[in-house]
Tab-separated table of C-alpha atoms in Angstrom:
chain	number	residue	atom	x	y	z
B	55	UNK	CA	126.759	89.051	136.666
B	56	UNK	CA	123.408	88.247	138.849
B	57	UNK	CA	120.513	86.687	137.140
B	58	UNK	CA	118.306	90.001	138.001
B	59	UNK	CA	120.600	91.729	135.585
B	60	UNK	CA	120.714	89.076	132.545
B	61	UNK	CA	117.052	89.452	133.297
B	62	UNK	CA	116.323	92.731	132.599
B	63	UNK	CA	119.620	93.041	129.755
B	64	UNK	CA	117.464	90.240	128.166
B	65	UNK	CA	113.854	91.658	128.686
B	66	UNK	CA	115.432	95.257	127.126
B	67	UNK	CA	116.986	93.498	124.196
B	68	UNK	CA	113.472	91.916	123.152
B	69	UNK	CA	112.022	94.812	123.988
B	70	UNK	CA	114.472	96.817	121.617
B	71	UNK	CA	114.167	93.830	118.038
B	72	UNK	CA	110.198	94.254	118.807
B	73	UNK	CA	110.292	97.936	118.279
B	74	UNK	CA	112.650	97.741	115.452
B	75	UNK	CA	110.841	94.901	113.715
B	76	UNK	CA	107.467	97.143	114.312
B	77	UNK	CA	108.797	100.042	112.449
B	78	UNK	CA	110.190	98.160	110.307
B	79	UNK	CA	106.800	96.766	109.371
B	80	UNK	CA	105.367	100.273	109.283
B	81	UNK	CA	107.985	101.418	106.996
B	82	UNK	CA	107.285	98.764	104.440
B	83	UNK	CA	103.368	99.235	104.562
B	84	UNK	CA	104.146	103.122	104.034
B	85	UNK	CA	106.108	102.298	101.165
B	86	UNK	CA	103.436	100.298	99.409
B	87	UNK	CA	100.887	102.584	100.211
B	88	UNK	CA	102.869	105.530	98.847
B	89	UNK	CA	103.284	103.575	95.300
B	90	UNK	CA	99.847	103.139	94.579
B	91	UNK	CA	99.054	106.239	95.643
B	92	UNK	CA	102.435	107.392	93.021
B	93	UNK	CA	100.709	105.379	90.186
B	94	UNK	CA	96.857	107.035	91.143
B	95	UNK	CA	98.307	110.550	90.670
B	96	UNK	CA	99.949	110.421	87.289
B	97	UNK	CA	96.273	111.352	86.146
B	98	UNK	CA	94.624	114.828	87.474
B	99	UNK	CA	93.712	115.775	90.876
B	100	UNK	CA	92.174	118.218	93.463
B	101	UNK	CA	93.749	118.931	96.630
B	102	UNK	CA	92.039	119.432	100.296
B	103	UNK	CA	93.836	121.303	103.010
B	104	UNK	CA	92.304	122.236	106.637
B	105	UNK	CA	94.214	123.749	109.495
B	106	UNK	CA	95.286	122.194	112.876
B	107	UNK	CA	96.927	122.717	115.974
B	108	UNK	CA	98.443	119.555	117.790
B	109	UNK	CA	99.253	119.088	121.548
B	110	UNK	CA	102.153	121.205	121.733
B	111	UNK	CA	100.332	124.456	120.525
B	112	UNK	CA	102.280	123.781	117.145
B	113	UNK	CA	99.801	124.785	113.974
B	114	UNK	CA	99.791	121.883	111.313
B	115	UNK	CA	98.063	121.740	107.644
B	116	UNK	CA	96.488	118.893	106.849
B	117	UNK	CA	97.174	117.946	102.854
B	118	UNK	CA	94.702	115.038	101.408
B	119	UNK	CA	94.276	114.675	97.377
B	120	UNK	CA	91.317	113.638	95.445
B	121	UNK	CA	91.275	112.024	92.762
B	122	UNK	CA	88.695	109.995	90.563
B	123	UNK	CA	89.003	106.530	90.859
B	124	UNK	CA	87.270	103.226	89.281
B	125	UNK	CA	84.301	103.611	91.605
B	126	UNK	CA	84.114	107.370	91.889
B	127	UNK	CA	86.206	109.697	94.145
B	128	UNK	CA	88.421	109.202	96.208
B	129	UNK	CA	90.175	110.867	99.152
B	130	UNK	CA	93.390	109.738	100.271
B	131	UNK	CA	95.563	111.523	102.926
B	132	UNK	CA	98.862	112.949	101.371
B	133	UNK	CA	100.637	114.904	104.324
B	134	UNK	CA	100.786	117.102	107.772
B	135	UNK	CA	102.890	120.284	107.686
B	136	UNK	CA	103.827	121.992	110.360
B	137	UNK	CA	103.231	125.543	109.297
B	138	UNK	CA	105.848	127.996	110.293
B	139	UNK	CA	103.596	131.476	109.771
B	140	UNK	CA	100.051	131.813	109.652
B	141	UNK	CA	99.851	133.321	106.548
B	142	UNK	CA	98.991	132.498	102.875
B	143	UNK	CA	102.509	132.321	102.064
B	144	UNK	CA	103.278	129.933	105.051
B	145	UNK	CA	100.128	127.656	103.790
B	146	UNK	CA	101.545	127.881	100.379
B	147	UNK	CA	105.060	126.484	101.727
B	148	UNK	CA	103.717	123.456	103.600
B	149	UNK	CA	101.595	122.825	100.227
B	150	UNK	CA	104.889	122.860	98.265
B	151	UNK	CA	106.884	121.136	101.327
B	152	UNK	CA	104.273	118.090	100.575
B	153	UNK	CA	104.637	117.441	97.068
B	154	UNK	CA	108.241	117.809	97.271
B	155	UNK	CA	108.943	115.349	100.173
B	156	UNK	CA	105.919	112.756	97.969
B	157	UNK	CA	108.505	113.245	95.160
B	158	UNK	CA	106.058	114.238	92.797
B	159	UNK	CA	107.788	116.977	90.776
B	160	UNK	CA	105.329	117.943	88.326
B	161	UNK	CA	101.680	117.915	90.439
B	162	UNK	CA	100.806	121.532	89.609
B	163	UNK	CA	100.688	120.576	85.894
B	164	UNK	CA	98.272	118.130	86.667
B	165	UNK	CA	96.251	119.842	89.795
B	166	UNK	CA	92.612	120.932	88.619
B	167	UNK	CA	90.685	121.771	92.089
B	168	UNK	CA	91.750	123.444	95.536
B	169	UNK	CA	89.286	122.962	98.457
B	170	UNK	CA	89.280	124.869	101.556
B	171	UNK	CA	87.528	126.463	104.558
B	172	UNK	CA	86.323	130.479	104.106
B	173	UNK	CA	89.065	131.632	105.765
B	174	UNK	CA	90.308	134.713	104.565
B	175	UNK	CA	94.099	133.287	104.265
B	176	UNK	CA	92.689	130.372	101.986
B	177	UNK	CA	89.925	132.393	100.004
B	178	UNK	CA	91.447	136.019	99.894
B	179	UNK	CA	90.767	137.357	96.084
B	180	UNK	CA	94.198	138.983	96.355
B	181	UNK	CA	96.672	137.052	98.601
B	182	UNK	CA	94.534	134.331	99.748
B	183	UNK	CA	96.349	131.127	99.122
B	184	UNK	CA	93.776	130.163	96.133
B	185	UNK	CA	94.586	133.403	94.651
B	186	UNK	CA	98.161	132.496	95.043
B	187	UNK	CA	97.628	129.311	93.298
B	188	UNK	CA	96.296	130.664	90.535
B	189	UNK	CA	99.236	132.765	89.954
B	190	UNK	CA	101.134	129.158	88.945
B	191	UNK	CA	98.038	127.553	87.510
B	192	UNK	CA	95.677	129.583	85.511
B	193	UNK	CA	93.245	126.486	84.944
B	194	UNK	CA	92.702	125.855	88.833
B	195	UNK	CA	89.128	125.571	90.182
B	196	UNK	CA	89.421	126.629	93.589
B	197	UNK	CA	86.537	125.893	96.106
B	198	UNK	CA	85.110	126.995	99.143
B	199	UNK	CA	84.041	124.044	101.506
B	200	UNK	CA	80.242	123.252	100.657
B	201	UNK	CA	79.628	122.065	104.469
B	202	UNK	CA	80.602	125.134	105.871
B	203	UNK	CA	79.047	127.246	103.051
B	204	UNK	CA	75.959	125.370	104.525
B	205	UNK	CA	76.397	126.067	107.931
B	206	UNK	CA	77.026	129.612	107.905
B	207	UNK	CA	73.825	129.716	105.238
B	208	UNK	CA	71.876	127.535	108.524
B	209	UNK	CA	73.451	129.945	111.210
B	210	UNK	CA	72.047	132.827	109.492
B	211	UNK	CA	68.448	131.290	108.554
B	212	UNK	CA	68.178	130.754	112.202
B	213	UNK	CA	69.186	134.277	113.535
B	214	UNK	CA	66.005	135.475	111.506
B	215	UNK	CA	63.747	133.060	112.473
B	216	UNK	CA	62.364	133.247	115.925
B	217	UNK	CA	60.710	129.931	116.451
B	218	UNK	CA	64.687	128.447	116.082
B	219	UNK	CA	66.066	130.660	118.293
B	220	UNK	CA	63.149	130.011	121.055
B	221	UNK	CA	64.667	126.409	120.089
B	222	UNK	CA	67.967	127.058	120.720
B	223	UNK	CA	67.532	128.603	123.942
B	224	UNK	CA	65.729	125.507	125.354
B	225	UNK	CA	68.197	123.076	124.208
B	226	UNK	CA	71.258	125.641	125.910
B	227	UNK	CA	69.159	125.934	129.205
B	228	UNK	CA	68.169	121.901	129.316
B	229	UNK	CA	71.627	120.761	128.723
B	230	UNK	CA	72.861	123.719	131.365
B	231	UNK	CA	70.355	122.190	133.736
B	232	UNK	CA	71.596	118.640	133.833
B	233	UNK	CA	75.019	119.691	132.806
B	234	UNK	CA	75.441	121.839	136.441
B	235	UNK	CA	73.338	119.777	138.572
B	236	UNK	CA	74.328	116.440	138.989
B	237	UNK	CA	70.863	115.816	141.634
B	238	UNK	CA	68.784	116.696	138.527
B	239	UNK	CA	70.710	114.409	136.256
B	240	UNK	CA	70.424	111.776	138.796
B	241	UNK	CA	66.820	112.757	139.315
B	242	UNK	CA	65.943	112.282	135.504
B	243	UNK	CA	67.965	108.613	135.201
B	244	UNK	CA	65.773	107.603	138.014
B	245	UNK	CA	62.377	108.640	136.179
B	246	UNK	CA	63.916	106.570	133.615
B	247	UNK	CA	64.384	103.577	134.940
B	248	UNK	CA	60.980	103.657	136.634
B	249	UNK	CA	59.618	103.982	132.977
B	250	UNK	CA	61.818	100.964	132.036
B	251	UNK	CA	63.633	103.319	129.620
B	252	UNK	CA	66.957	104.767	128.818
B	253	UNK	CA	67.740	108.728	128.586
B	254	UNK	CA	70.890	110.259	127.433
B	255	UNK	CA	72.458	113.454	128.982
B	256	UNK	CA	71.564	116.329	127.012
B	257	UNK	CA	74.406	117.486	124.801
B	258	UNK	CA	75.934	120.908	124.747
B	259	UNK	CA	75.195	123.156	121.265
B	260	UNK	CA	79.000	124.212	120.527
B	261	UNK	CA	81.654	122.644	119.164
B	262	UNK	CA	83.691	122.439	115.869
B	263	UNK	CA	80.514	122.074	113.753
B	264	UNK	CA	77.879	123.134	115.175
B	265	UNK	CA	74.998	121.504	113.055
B	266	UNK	CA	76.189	117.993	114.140
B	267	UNK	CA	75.689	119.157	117.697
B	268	UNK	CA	72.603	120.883	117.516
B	269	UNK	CA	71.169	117.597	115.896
B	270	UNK	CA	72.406	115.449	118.805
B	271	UNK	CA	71.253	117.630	121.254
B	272	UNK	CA	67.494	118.338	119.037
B	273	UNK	CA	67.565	114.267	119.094
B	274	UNK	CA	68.377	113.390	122.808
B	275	UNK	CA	65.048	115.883	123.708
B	276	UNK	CA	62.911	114.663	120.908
B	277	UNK	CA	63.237	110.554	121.863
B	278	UNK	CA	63.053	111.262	125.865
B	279	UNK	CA	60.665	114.296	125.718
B	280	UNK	CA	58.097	112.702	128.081
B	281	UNK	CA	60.467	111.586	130.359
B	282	UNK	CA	62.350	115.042	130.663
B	283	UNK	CA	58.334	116.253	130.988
B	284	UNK	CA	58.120	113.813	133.704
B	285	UNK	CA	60.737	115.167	135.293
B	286	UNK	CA	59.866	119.163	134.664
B	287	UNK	CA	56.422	117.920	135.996
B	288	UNK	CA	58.114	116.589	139.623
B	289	UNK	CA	59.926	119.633	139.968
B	290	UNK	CA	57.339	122.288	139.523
B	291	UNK	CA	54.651	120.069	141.369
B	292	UNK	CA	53.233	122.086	145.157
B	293	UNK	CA	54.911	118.986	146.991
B	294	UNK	CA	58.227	120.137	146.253
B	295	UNK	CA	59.807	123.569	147.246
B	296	UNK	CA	63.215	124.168	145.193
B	297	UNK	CA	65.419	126.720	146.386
B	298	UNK	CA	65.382	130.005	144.748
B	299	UNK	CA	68.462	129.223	142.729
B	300	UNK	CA	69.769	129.806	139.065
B	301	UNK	CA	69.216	125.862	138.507
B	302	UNK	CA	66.098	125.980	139.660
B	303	UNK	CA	65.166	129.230	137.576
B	304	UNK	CA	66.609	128.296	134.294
B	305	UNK	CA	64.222	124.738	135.425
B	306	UNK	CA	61.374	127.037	135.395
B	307	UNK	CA	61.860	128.531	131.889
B	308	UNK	CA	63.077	125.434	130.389
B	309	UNK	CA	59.695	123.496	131.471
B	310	UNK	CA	57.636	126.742	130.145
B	311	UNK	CA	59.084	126.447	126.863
B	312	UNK	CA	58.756	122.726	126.318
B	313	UNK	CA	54.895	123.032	127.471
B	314	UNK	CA	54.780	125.748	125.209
């Protein structure tokens, strides 16, 4: 046999007692970590589920208990279902499918709280999964999420106040500004630097939560307002002639609303 190939059989067999001794060492931290958290839930506890959908388009549910512990609560990850319908009843399962593959036989005896988004297939007063919880454990205190209770309550504060709307509509139009035109991005970075200072790219409003982003976008115009003045200021000054574009016109209305 050649050298290249006691070489490579060699190489592979290292290859093959490092993976094995890796898992190996996950197995045995998972096993620790799985008896504490067996001894934490002999008392009561509240469970937290939230929905998910991984990279193969496969829809999980995310299972995490709380509990109380010697310095106050504590959340502690429990399982991830995959979640076979999209209903209440599928929800339910994965719940169930959790608990059973934890071993712990008797948790709804000693579950107290359900937490949840306002989805209608978690919240549902008739077939919601709360509702279907309650069913099994009359003493459950089931929960809406208090951060998106908030955020809907902040989405619809802002629809009837104008002065945050005006807002939001700057923020959209700055970040579409710099977000479409890489010249203007470029343009602002180099107002920057001449001020000796440092700007960040104006962040778009959506995503997941939206109050996070709206915060991070509010902050990135309120620390480099003057220099994104500066720069409103170079554009709109007579020695420069933009193009009639939509860039350049959404430029226009962003600058009147920040001088506003």
């Amino acid at each position: 046999m050649c050298s290249v190939c006691i070489a490579f059989i060699t190489h592979n067999c290292k290859l093959l007692f490092f993976v094995c001794s890796f898992n190996s060492f996950i197995s045995i931290i998972y096993d620790m970590e799985r008896e504490k958290l067996m001894e934490t839930l002999k008392k009561y506890f509240s469970i937290m589920i939230d929905g998910a959908t991984d990279a193969g388009t496969i829809e999980n549910e995310l299972i995490y208990v709380r509990f109380l512990g010697e310095e106050g609560p504590v959340n502690v990850f429990l399982s991830i279902q995959d979640v076979k319908q999209g209903t209440a009843a599928g929800i339910l399962h994965a719940i169930y499918t959790a608990f059973e593959e934890a071993d712990i036989s008797d948790w709804r005896h000693k579950l107290v709280g359900f937490g949840s988004d306002g989805a209608a297939v978690n919240v549902g007063c008739r077939n919601g999964v709360s509702a279907q919880l309650l069913k099994d454990i009359p003493h459950l205190i089931a929960i809406h999420c208090v951060a998106h209770r908030l955020e809907l309550g902040v989405l619809k504060a802002i629809k009837e106040d104008c002065n945050m709307a005006k807002l939001q509509s700057t923020l959209r139009q700055i970040y579409e500004q710099y977000h479409y035109s890489p010249k203007a991005l470029r343009e602002l970075r180099l107002i920057a630097e001449a001020l000796e200072e440092k700007v960040l790219k104006p962040s778009n409003l959506h995503g997941a939560r939206w109050l996070p982003y709206v915060h991070r976008a509010t902050k990135i115009l309120c620390d480099s307002y003057h220099i994104f003045v500066a720069h409103f200021e170079d554009l709109l000054s007579v020695e420069r002639k933009p193009k009639s574009t939509i860039n350049s016109c959404g430029t226009g209305k962003a600058s009147n609303k920040l001088f506003a």
